[in-house]
mmCIF file of C-alpha atoms in Angstrom:
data_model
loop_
_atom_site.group_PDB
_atom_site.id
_atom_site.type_symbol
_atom_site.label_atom_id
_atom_site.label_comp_id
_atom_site.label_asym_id
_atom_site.label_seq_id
_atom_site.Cartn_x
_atom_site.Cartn_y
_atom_site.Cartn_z
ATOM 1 C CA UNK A 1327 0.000 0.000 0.000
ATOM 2 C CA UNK A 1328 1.195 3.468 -1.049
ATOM 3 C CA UNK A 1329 2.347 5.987 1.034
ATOM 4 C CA UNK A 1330 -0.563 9.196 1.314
ATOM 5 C CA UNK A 1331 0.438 13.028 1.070
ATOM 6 C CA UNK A 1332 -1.953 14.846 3.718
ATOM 7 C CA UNK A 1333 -3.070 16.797 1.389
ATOM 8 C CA UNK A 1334 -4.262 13.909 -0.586
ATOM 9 C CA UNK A 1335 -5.999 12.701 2.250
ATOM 10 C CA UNK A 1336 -9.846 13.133 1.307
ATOM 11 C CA UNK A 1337 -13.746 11.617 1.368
ATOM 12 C CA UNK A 1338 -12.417 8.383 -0.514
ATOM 13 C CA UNK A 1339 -10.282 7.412 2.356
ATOM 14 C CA UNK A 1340 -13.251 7.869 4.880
ATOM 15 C CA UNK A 1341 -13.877 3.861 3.776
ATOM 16 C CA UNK A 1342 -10.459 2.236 3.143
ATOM 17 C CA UNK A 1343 -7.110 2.066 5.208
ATOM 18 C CA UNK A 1344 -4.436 4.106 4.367
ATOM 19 C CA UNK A 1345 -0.411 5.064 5.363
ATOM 20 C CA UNK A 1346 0.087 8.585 6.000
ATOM 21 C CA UNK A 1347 3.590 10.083 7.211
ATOM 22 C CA UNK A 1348 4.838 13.102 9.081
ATOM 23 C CA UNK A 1349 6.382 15.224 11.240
ATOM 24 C CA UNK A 1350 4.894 15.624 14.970
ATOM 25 C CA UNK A 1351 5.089 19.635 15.913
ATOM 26 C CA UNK A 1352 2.126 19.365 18.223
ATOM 27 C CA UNK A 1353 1.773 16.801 21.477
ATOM 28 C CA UNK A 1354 -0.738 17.188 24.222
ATOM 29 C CA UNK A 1355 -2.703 14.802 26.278
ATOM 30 C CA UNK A 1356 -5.783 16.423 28.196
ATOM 31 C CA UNK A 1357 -8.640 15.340 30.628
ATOM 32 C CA UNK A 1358 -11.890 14.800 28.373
ATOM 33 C CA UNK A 1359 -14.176 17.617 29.621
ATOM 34 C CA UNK A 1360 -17.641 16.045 29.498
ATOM 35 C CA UNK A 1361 -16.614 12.550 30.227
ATOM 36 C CA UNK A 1362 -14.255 10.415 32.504
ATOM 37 C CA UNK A 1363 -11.035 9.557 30.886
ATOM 38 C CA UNK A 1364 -8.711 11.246 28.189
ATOM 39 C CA UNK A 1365 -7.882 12.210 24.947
ATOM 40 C CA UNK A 1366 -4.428 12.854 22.888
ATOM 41 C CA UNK A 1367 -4.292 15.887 20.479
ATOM 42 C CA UNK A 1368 -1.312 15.955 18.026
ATOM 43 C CA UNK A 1369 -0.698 17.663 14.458
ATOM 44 C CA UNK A 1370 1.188 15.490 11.403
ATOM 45 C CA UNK A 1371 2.705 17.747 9.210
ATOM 46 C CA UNK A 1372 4.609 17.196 5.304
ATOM 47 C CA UNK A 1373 5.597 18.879 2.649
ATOM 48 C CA UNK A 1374 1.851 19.219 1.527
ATOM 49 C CA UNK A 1375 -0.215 20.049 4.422
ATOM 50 C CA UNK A 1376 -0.977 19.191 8.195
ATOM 51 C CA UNK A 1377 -3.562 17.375 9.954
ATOM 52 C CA UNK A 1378 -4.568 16.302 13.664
ATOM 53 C CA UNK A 1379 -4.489 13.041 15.065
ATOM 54 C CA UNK A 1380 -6.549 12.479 17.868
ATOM 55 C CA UNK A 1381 -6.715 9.207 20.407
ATOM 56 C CA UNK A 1382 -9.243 8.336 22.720
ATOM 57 C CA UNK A 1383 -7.662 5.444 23.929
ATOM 58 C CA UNK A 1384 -4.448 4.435 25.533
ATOM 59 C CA UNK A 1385 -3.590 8.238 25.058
ATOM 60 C CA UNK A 1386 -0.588 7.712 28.189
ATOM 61 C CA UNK A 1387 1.309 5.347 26.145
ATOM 62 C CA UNK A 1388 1.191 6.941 22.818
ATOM 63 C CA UNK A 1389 1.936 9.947 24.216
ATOM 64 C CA UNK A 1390 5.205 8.191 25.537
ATOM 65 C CA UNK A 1391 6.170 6.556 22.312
ATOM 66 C CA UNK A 1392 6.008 10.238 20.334
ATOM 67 C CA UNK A 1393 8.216 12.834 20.403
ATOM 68 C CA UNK A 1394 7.646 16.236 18.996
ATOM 69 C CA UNK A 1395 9.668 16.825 15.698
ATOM 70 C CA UNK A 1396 9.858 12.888 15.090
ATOM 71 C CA UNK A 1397 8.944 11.748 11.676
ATOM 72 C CA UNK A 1398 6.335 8.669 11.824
ATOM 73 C CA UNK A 1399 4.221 6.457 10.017
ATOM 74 C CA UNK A 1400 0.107 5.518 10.791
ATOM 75 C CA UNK A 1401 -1.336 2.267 9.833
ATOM 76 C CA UNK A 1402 -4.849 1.127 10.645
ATOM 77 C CA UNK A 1403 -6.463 4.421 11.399
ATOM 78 C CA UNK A 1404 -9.836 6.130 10.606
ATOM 79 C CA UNK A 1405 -10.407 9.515 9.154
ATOM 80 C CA UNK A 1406 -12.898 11.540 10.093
ATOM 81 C CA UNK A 1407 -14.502 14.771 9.344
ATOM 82 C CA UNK A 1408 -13.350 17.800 11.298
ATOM 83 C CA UNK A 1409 -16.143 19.823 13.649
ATOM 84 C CA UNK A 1410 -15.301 23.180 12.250
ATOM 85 C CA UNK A 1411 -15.481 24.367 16.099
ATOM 86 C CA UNK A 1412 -12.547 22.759 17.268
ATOM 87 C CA UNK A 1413 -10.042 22.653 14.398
ATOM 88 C CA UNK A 1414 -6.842 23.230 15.320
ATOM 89 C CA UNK A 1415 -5.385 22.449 11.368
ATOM 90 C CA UNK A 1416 -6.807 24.013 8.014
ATOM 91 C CA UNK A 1417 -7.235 20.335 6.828
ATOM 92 C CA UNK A 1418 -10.944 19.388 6.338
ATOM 93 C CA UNK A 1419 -10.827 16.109 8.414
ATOM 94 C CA UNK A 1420 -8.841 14.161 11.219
ATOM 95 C CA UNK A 1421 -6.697 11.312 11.578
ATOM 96 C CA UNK A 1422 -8.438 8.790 14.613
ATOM 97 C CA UNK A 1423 -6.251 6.352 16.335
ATOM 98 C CA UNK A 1424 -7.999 3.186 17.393
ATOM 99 C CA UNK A 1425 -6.886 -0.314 18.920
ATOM 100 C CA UNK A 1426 -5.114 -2.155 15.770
ATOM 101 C CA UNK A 1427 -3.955 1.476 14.445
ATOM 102 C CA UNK A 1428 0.451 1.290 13.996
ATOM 103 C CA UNK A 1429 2.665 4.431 14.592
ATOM 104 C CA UNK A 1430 6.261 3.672 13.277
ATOM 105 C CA UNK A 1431 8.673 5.929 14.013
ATOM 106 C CA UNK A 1432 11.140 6.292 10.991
ATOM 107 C CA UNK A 1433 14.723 6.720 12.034
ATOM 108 C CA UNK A 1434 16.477 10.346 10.965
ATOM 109 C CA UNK A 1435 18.843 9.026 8.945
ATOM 110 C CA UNK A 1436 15.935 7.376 6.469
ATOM 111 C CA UNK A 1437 14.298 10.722 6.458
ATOM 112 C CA UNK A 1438 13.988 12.785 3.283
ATOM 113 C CA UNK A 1439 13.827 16.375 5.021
ATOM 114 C CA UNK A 1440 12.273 17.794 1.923
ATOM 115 C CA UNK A 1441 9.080 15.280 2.009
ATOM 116 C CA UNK A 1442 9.309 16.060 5.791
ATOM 117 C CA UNK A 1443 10.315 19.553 6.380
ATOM 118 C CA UNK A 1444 12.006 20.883 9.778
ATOM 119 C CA UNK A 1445 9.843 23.552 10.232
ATOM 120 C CA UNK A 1446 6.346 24.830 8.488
ATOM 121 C CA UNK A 1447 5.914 28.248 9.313
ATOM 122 C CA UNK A 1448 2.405 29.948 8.726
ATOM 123 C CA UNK A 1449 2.692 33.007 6.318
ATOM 124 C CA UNK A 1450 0.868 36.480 7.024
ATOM 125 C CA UNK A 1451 -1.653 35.333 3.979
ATOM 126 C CA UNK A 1452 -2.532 31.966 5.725
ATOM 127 C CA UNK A 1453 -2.547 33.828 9.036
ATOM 128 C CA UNK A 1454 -5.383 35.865 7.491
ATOM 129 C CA UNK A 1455 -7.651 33.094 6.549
ATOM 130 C CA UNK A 1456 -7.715 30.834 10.227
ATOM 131 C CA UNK A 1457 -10.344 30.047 11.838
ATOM 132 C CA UNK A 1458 -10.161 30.653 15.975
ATOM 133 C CA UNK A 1459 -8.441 27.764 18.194
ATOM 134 C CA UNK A 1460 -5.793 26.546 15.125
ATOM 135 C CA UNK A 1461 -2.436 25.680 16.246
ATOM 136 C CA UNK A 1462 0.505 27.021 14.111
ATOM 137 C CA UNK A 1463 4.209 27.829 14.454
ATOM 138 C CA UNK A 1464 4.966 31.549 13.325
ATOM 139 C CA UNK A 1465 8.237 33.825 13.556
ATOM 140 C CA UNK A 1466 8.179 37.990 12.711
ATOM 141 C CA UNK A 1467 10.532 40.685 14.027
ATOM 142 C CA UNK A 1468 9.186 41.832 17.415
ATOM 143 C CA UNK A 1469 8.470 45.540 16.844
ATOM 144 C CA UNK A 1470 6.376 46.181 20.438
ATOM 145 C CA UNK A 1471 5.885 44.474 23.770
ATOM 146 C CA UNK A 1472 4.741 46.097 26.886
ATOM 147 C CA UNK A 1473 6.897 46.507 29.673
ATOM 148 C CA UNK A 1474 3.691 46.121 32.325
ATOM 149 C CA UNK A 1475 1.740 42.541 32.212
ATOM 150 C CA UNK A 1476 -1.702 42.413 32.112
ATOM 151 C CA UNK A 1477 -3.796 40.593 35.154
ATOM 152 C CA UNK A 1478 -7.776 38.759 34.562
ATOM 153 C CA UNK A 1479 -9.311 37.370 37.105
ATOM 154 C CA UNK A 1480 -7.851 33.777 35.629
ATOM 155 C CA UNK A 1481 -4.628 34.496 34.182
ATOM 156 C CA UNK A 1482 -1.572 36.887 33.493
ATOM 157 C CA UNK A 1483 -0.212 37.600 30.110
ATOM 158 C CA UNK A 1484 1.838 40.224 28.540
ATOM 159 C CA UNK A 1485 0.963 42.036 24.913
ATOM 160 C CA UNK A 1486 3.501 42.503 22.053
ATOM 161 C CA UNK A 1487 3.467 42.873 18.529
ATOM 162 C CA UNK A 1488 5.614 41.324 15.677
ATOM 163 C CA UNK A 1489 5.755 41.427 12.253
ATOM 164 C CA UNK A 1490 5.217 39.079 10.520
ATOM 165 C CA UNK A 1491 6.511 39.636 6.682
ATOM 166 C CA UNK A 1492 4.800 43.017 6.008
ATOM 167 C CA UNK A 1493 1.849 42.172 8.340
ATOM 168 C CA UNK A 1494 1.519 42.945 12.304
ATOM 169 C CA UNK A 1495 -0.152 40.743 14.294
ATOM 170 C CA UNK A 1496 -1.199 41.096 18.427
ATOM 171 C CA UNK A 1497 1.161 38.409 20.793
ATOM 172 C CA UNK A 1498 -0.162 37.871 24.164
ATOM 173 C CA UNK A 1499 2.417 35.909 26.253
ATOM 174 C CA UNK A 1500 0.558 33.649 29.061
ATOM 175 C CA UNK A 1501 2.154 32.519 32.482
ATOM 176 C CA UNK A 1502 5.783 31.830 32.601
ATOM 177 C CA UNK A 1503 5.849 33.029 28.639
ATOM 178 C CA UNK A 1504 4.499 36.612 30.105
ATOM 179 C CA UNK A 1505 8.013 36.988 32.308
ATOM 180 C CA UNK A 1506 11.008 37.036 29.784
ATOM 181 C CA UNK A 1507 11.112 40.525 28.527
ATOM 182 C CA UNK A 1508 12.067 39.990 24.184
ATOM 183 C CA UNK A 1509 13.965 42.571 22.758
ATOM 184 C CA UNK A 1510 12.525 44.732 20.451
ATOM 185 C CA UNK A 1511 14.036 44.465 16.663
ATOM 186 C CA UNK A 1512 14.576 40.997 17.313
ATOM 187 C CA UNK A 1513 13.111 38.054 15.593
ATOM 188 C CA UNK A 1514 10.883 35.387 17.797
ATOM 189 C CA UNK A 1515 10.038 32.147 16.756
ATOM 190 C CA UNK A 1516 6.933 31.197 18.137
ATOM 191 C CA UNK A 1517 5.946 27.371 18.024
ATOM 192 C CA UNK A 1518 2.976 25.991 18.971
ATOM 193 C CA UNK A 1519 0.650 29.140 19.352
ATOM 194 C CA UNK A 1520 -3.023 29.291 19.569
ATOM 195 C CA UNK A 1521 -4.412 31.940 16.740
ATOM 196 C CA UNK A 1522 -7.409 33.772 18.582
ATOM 197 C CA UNK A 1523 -10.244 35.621 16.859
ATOM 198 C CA UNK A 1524 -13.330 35.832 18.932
ATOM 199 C CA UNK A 1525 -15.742 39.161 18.974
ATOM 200 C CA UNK A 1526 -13.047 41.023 16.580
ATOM 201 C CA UNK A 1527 -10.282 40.505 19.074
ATOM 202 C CA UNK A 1528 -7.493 38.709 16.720
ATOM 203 C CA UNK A 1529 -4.176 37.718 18.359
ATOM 204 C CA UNK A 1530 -1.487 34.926 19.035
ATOM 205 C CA UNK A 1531 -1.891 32.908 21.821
ATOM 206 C CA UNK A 1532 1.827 31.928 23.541
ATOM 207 C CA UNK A 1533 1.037 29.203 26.189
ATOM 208 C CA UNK A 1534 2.931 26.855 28.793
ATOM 209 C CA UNK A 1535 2.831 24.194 25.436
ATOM 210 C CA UNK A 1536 4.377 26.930 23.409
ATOM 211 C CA UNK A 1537 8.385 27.357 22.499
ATOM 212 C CA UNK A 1538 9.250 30.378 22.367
ATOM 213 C CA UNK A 1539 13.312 31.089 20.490
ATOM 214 C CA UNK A 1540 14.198 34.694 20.205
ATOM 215 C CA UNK A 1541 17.204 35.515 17.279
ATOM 216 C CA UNK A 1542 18.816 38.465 17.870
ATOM 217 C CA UNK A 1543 20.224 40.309 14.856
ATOM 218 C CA UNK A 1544 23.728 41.654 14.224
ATOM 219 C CA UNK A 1545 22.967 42.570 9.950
ATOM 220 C CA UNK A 1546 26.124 44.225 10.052
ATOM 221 C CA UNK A 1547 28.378 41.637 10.259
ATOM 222 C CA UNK A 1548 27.044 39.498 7.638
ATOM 223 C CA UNK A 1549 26.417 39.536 3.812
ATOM 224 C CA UNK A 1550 23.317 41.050 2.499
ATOM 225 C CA UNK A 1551 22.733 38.507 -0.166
ATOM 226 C CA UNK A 1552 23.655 35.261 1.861
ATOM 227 C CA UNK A 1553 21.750 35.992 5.130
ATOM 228 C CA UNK A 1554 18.899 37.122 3.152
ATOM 229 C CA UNK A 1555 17.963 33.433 1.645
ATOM 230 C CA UNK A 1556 17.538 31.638 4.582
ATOM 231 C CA UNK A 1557 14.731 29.063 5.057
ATOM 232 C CA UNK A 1558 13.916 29.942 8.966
ATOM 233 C CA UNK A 1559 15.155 32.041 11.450
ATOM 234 C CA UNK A 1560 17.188 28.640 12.751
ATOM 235 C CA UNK A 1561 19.792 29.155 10.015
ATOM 236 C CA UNK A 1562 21.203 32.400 10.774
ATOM 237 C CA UNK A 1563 24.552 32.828 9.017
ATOM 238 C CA UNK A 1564 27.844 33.368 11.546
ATOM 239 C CA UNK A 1565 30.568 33.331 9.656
ATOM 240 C CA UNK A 1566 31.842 34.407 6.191
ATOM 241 C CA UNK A 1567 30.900 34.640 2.716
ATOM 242 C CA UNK A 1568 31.346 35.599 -0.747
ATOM 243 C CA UNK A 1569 28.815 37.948 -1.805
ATOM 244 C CA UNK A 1570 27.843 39.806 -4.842
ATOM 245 C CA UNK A 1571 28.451 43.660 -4.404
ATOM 246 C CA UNK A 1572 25.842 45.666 -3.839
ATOM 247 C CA UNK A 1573 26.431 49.203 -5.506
ATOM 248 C CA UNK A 1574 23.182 50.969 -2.951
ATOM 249 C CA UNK A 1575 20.504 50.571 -1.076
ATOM 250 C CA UNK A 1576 17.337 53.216 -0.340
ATOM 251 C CA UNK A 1577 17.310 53.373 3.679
ATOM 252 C CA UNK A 1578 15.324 56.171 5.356
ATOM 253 C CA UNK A 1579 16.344 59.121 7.060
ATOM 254 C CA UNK A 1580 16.636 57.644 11.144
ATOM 255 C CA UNK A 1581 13.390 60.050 11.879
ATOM 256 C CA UNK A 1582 11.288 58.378 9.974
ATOM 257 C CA UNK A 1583 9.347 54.391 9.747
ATOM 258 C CA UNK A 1584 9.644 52.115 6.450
ATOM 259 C CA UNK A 1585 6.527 52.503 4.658
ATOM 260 C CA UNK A 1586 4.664 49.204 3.538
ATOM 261 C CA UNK A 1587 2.718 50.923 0.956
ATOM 262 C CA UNK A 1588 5.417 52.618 -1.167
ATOM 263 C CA UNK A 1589 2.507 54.236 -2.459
ATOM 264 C CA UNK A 1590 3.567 58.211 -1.557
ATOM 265 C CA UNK A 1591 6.010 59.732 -4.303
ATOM 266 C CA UNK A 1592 6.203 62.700 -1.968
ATOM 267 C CA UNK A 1593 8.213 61.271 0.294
ATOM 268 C CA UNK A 1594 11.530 61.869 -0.107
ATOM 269 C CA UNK A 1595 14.733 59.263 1.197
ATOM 270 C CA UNK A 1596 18.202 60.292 1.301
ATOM 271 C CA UNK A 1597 21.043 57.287 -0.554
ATOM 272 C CA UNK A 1598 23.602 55.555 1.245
ATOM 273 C CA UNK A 1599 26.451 53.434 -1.092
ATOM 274 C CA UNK A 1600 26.456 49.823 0.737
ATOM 275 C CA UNK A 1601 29.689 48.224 -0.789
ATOM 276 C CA UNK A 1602 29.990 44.277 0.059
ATOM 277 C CA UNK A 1603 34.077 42.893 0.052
ATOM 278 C CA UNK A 1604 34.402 39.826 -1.447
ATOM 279 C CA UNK A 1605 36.439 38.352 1.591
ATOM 280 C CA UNK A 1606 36.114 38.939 4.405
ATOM 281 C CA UNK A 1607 32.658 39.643 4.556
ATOM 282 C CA UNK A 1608 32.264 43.387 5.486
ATOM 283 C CA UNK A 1609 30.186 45.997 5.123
ATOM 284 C CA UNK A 1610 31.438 49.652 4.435
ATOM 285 C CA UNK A 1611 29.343 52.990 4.501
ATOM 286 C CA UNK A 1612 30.339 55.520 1.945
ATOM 287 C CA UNK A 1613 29.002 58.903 2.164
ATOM 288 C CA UNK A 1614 25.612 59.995 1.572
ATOM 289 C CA UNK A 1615 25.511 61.261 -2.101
ATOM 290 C CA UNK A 1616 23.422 65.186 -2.357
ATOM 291 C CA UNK A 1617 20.826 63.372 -4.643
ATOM 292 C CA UNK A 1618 17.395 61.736 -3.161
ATOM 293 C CA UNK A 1619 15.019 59.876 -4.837
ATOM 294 C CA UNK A 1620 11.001 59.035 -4.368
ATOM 295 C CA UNK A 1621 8.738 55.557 -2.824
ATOM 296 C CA UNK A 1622 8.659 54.662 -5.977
ATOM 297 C CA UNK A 1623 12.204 54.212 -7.549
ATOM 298 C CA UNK A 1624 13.052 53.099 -3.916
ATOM 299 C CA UNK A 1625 9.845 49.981 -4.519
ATOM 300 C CA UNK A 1626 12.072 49.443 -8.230
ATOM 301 C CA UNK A 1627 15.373 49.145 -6.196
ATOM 302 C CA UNK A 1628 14.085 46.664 -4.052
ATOM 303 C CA UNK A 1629 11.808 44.540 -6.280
ATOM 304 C CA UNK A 1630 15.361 44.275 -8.836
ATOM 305 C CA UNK A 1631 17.008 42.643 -6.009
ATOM 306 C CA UNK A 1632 14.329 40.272 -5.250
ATOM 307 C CA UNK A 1633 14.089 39.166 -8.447
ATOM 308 C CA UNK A 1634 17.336 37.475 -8.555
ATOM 309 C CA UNK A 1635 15.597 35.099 -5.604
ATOM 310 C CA UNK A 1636 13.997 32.046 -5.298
ATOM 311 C CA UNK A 1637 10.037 32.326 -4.907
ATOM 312 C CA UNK A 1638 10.654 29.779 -2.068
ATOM 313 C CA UNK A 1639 12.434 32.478 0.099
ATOM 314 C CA UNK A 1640 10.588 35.760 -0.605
ATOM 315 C CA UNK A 1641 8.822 36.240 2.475
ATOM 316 C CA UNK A 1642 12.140 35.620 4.394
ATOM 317 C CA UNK A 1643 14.112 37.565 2.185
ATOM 318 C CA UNK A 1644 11.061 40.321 2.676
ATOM 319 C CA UNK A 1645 11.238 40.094 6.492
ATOM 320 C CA UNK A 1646 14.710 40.614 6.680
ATOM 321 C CA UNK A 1647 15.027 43.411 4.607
ATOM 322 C CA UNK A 1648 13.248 45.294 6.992
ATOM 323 C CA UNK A 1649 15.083 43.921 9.874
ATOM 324 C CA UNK A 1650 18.175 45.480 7.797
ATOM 325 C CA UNK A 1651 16.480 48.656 7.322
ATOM 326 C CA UNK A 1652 15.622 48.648 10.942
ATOM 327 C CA UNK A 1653 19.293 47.917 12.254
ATOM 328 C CA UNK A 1654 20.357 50.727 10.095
ATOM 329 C CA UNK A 1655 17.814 53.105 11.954
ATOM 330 C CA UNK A 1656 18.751 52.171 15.557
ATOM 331 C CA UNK A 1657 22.695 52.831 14.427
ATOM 332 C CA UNK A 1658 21.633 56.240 13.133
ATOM 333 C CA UNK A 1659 19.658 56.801 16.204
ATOM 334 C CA UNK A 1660 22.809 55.793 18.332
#
């Protein structure tokens, strides 16, 4: 029998057995609410989508047997449609677990980490279109969090914002998440984070199940071009490279805030020459030229370098271009 992509998985296989494979990001074993006994919660991810995989039985000693970021394979299990209520996965329906069902856990070397990914980070478009209670794993630069924490009458949490590509989105860091203090301008991964939107109040829920990894930037000691095409904020670059010069680079004036629209020909920015040495990697700032020039032609500058990228690393490569301009504005500031 053949091997399943998730994404394959569909109304045909609501009558036959299949094999499905994946990587576990998501573990959790909870007390059934309106019943005795409990329930395991986990989310399968590959290269084509995710799905959850719930157990009603023997939950304890599955739950031992799995380890988050494992690669395994599921015999013998039902699928079942998804209550749109309590979906924690875009998918449309569930993976079940029942008595004869077979998790094999496939060894790392055997694993083909393209099939399987590392890491499969939500997007600001797909952030857009969840529905409340989904589970994801996100990372933006942090561009606000409060420095006072917030008390209810059940819990403590403190708000932030990050960025996330182009988009902002609300962070509210619950219990022992609520006490580390992040540093603005950095970049946080956030695994395992509850997307909220109930009565128009849309945020990121970090919990005790959550990881939280916070990246902290140093753009000028590395290459523009190489640190830009990274797949996730895991792989930041920490030693050398050779880079293609870059002859400039639009940067604002350290008063004012990158605009997202580029949409304003009024406004004017001031040049700065960036030149890139072949070896060792260095960056040198040449004088500011007398000429400026408008949104627009700075929009042209930018979109010319990205075309010379993969499509598979534009929203990184997006993302850290603003943590470059950023770093360049807290220098000036300094």
């Amino acid at each position: 029998m053949r091997v399943v992509k998730i994404k394959n998985l569909n109304k045909s296989h609501l009558e036959k057995t299949f094999i499905v494979k994946g990587r576990i990001r998501y573990l959790k074993v909870d007390n059934n609410k309106k019943s005795s006994g409990k329930h395991l919660n986990s989310i399968l991810f590959d290269d084509s989508s995710e799905i959850e995989v719930v157990a009603f039985k023997d939950c304890d000693e599955i739950f031992k047997k799995l380890n988050t970021d494992n690669v395994v394979q599921i015999e013998n299990a039902m699928l079942k449609e998804v209550n749109k209520d309590y979906k924690k996965t875009k998918h449309k329906y569930k993976i079940i677990l029942i008595s004869n069902s077979i998790i094999t856990t496939i060894n790392n070397n055997e694993v083909n980490n393209n099939d399987f990914p590392i890491h499969k980070y939500t997007s600001a478009a797909v952030l857009k279109t969840l529905e409340t209670g989904m589970i994801i794993d996100v990372f933006g630069v942090c561009i606000q969090l409060n420095s006072e924490k917030t008390n209810t009458q059940s819990q403590t949490y403190r708000k932030g914002v990050i960025r996330v590509e182009l988009t902002e989105f609300e962070v509210r860091f619950y219990g022992e998440k609520a006490e580390k203090l992040y540093d603005v301008g950095s970049v946080l991964t956030l695994s395992c984070v509850t997307y909220i939107n109930i009565k128009g109040s849309e945020f990121l829920s970090v919990g005790h199940l959550s990881n939280v990894k916070c990246t902290l930037q140093q753009l000028f000691n590395v290459p523009v071009l190489e640190s830009l095409a990274i797949e996730s904020p895991d792989q930041i670059p920490s030693t050398s490279y050779s880079t293609p010069s870059i002859k400039s680079l639009a940067i604002e004036s350290p008063v004012q805030i990158p605009s997202t629209s580029y949409s304003t020909p009024s406004i004017k920015r001031t040049t700065q020459d960036i030149n890139v040495e072949e070896s060792p990697s260095k960056i040198l700032k040449i004088a500011d030229p007398e000429e400026s020039f408008s949104d627009e032609r700075f929009f042209n500058t930018v979109q010319n370098l990205l075309k010379e990228v993969d499509d598979k690393n534009i929203n990184v490569i997006k993302l850290r271009i603003l943590e470059f301009i950023s770093e360049i504005l807290r220098k000036n500031k300094t």
